[in-house]
Coordinates of N, CA and C in Angstrom, one line a residue:
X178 N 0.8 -1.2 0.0 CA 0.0 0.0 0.0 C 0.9 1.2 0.0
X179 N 0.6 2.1 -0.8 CA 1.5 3.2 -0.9 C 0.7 4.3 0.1
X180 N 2.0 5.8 0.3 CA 1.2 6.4 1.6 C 1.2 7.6 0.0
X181 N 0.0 8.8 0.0 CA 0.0 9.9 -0.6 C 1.1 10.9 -0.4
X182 N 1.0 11.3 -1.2 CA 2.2 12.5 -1.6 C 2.1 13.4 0.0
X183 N 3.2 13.9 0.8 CA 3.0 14.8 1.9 C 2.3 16.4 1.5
X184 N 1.6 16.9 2.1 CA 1.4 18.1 1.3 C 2.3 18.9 1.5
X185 N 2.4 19.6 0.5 CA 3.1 20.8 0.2 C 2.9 22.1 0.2
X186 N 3.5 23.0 0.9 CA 3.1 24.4 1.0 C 2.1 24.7 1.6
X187 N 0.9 25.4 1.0 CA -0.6 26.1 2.0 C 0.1 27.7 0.8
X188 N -1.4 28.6 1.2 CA -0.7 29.7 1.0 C 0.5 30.6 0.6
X189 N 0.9 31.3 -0.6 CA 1.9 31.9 -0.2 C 1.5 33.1 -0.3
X190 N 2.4 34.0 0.2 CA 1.8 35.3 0.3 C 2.8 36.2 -0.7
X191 N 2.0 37.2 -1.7 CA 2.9 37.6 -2.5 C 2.4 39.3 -2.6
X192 N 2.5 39.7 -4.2 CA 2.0 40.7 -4.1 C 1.5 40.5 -5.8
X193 N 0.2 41.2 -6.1 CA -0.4 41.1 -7.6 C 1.0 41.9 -8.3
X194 N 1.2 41.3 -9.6 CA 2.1 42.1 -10.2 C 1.7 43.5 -11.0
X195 N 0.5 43.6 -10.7 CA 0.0 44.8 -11.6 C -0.6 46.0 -10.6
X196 N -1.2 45.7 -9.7 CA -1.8 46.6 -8.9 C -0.7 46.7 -7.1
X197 N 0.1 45.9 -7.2 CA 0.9 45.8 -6.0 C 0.2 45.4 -5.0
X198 N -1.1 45.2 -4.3 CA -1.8 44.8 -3.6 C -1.4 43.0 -3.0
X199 N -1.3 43.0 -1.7 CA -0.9 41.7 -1.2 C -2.5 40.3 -1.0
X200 N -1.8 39.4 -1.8 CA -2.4 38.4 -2.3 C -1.7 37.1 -1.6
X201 N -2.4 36.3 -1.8 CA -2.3 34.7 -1.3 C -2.8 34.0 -2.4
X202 N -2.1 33.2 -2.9 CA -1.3 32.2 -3.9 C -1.8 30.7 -3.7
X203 N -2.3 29.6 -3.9 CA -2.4 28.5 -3.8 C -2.8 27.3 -4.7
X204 N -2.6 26.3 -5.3 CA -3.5 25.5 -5.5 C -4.6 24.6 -4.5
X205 N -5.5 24.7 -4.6 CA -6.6 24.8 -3.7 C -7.3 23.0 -4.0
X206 N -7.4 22.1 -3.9 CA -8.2 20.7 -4.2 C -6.9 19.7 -4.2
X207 N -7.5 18.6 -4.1 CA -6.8 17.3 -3.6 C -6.6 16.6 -5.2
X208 N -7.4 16.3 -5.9 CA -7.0 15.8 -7.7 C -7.2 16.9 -8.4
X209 N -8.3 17.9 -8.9 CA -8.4 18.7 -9.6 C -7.8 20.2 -9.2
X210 N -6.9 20.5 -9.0 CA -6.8 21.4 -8.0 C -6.9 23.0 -9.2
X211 N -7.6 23.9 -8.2 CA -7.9 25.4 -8.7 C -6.8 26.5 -7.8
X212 N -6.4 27.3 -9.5 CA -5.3 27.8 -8.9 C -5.7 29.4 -8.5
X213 N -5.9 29.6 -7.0 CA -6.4 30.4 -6.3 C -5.7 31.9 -6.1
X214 N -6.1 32.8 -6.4 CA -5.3 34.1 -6.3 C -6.4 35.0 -5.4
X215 N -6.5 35.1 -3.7 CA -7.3 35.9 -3.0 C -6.5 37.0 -2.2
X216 N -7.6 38.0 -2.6 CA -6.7 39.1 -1.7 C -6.9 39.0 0.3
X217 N -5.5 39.1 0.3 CA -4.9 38.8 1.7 C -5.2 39.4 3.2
X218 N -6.8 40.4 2.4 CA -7.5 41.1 3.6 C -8.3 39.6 4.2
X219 N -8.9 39.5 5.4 CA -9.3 38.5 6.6 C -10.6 39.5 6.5
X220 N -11.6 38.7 6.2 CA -12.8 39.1 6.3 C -13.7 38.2 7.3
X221 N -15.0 38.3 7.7 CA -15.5 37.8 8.1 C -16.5 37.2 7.4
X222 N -16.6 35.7 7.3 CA -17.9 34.9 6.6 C -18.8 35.3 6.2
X223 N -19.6 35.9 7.4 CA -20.8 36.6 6.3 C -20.0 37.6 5.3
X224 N -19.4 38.6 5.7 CA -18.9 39.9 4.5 C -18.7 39.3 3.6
X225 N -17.3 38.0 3.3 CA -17.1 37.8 2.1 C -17.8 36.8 1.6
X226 N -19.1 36.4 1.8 CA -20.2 35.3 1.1 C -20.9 36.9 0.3
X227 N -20.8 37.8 1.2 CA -21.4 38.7 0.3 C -20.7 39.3 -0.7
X228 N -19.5 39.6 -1.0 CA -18.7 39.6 -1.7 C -18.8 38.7 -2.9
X229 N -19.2 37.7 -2.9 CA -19.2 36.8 -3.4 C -19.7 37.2 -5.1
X230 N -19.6 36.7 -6.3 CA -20.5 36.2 -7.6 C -20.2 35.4 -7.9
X231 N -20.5 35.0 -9.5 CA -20.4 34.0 -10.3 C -19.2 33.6 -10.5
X232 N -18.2 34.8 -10.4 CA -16.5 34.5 -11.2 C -15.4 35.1 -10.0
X233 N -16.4 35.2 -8.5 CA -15.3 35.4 -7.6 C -16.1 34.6 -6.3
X234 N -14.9 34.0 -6.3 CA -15.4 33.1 -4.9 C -14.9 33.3 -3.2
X235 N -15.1 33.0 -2.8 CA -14.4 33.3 -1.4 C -13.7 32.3 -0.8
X236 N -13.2 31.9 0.2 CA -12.3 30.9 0.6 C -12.2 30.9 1.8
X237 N -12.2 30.0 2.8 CA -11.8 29.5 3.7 C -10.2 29.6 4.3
X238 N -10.0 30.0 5.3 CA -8.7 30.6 5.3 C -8.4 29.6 6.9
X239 N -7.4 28.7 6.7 CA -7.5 28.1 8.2 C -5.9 28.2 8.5
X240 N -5.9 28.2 9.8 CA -4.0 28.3 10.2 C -3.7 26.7 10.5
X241 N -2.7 26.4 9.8 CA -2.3 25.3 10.5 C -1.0 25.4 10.9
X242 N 0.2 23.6 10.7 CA 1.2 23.6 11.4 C 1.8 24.5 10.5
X243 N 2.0 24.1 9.0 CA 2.9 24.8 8.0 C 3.0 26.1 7.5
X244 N 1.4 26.7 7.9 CA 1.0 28.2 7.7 C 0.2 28.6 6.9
X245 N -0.5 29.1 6.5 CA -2.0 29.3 6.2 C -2.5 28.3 5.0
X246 N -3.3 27.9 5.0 CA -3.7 27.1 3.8 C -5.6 27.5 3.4
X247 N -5.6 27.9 2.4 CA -7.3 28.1 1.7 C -7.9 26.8 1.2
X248 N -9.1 26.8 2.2 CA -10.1 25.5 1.3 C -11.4 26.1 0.9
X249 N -11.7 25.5 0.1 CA -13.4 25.6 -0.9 C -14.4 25.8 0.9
X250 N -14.9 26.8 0.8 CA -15.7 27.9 1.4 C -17.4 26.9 1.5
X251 N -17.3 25.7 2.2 CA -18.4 24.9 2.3 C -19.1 25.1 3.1
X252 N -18.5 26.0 4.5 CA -19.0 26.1 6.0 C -20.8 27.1 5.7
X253 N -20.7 27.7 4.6 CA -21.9 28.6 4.5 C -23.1 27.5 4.6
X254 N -23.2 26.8 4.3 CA -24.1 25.4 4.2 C -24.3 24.8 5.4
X255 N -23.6 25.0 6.6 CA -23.7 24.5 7.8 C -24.5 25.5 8.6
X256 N -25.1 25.0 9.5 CA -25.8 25.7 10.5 C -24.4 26.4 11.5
X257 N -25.1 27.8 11.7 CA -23.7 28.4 12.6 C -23.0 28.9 11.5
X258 N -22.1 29.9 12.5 CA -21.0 30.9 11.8 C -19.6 30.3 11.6
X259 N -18.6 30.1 10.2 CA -17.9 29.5 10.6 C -16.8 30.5 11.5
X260 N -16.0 29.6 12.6 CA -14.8 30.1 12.9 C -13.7 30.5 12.2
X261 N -13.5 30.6 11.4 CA -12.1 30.8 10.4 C -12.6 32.4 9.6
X262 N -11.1 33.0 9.9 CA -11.4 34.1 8.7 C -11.8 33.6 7.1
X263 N -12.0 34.5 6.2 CA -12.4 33.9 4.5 C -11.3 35.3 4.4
X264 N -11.5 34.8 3.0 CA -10.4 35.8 2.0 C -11.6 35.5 0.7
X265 N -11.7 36.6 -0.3 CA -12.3 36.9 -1.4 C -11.4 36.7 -2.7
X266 N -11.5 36.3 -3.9 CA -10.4 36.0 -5.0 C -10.2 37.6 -5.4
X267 N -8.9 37.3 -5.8 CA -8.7 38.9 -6.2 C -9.0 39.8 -7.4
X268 N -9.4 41.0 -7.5 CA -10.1 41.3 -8.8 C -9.0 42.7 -8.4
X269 N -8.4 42.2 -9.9 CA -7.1 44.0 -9.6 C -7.7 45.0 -10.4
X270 N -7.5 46.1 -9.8 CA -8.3 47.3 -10.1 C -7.1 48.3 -11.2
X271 N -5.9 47.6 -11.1 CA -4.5 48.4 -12.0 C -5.1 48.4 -13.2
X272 N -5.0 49.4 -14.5 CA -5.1 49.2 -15.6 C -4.3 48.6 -16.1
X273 N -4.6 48.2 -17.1 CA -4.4 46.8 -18.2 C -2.4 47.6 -18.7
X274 N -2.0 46.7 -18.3 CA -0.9 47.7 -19.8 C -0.7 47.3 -20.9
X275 N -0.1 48.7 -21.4 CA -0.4 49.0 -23.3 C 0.1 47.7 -23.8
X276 N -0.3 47.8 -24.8 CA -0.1 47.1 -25.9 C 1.4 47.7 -26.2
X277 N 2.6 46.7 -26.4 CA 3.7 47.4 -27.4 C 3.0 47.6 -29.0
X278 N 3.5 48.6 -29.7 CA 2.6 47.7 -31.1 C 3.9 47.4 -31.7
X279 N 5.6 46.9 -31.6 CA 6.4 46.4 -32.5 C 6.8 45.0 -31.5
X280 N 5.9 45.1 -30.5 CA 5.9 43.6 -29.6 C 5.4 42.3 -30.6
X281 N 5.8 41.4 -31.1 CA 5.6 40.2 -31.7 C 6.5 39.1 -31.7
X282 N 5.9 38.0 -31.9 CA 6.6 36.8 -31.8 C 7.8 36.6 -32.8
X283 N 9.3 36.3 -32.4 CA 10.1 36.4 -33.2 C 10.0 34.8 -34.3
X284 N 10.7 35.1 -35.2 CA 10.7 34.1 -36.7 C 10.9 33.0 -35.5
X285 N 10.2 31.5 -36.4 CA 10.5 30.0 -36.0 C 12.2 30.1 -36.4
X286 N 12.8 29.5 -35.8 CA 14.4 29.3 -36.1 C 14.6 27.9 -36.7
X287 N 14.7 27.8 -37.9 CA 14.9 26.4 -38.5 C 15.9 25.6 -37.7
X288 N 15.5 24.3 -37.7 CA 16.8 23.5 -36.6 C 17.7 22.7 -38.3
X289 N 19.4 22.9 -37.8 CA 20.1 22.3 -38.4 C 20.0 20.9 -38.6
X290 N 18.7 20.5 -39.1 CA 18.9 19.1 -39.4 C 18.6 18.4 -41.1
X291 N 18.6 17.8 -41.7 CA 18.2 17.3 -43.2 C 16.3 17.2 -42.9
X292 N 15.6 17.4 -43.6 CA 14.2 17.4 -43.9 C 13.9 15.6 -43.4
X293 N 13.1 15.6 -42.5 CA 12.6 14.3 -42.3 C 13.5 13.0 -40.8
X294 N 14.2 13.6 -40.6 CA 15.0 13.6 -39.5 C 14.7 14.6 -38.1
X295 N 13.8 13.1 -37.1 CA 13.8 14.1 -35.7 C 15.0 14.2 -34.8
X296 N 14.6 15.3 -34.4 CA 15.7 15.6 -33.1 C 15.6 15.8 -31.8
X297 N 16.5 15.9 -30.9 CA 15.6 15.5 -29.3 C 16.0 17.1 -28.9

């Protein structure tokens, strides 16, 4: 019988690259895992269920040994308030930046080999 992979990480804490605002980083699920980007303010359950829409979700925010880890926000379904702060996914408010317009993908580079011969 084999044992599962140990988990790795929880949380990390970074900053959005476009608006500078500090964020928390994770893959979030056990096989399909969703790659989570929430801003790093601690809200309270009810606030951030209200926060909530279709294309932003909230998260469950628990402390453990290794240091913070986000799970899928199930406790709203339970009777009672849950204990744990939530965090809300992040929606950055920075504007987009420009377009270069001489920004484009450089030429394919032919590889030195004879036509019909792979290479590793």
């Amino acid at each position: 019988m084999t044992r599962p992979p140990a988990r790795r990480g929880g949380a990390q804490q970074s900053r959005c690259p476009r608006c500078r605002r500090p964020v928390l980083r994770q893959l979030v699920g056990q096989h399909a895992a969703v790659g989570v980007v929430a801003d790093a303010e601690h809200l309270a359950p009810a606030a951030a269920y209200a926060l909530r829409t279709e294309n932003r979700l909230d998260w469950c925010l628990r402390q453990t040994r290794s240091g913070l880890d986000l799970r899928w926000a199930d406790c709203h379904r339970r009777a009672g308030e849950c204990p744990h702060p939530h965090v809300i996914d992040h929606e950055c408010t920075a504007p987009a930046a420009p377009v270069q317009p001489g920004a484009h993908r450089p030429a394919r580079i032919p590889t030195p080999v004879p036509a019909g011969q792979l290479t590793l």
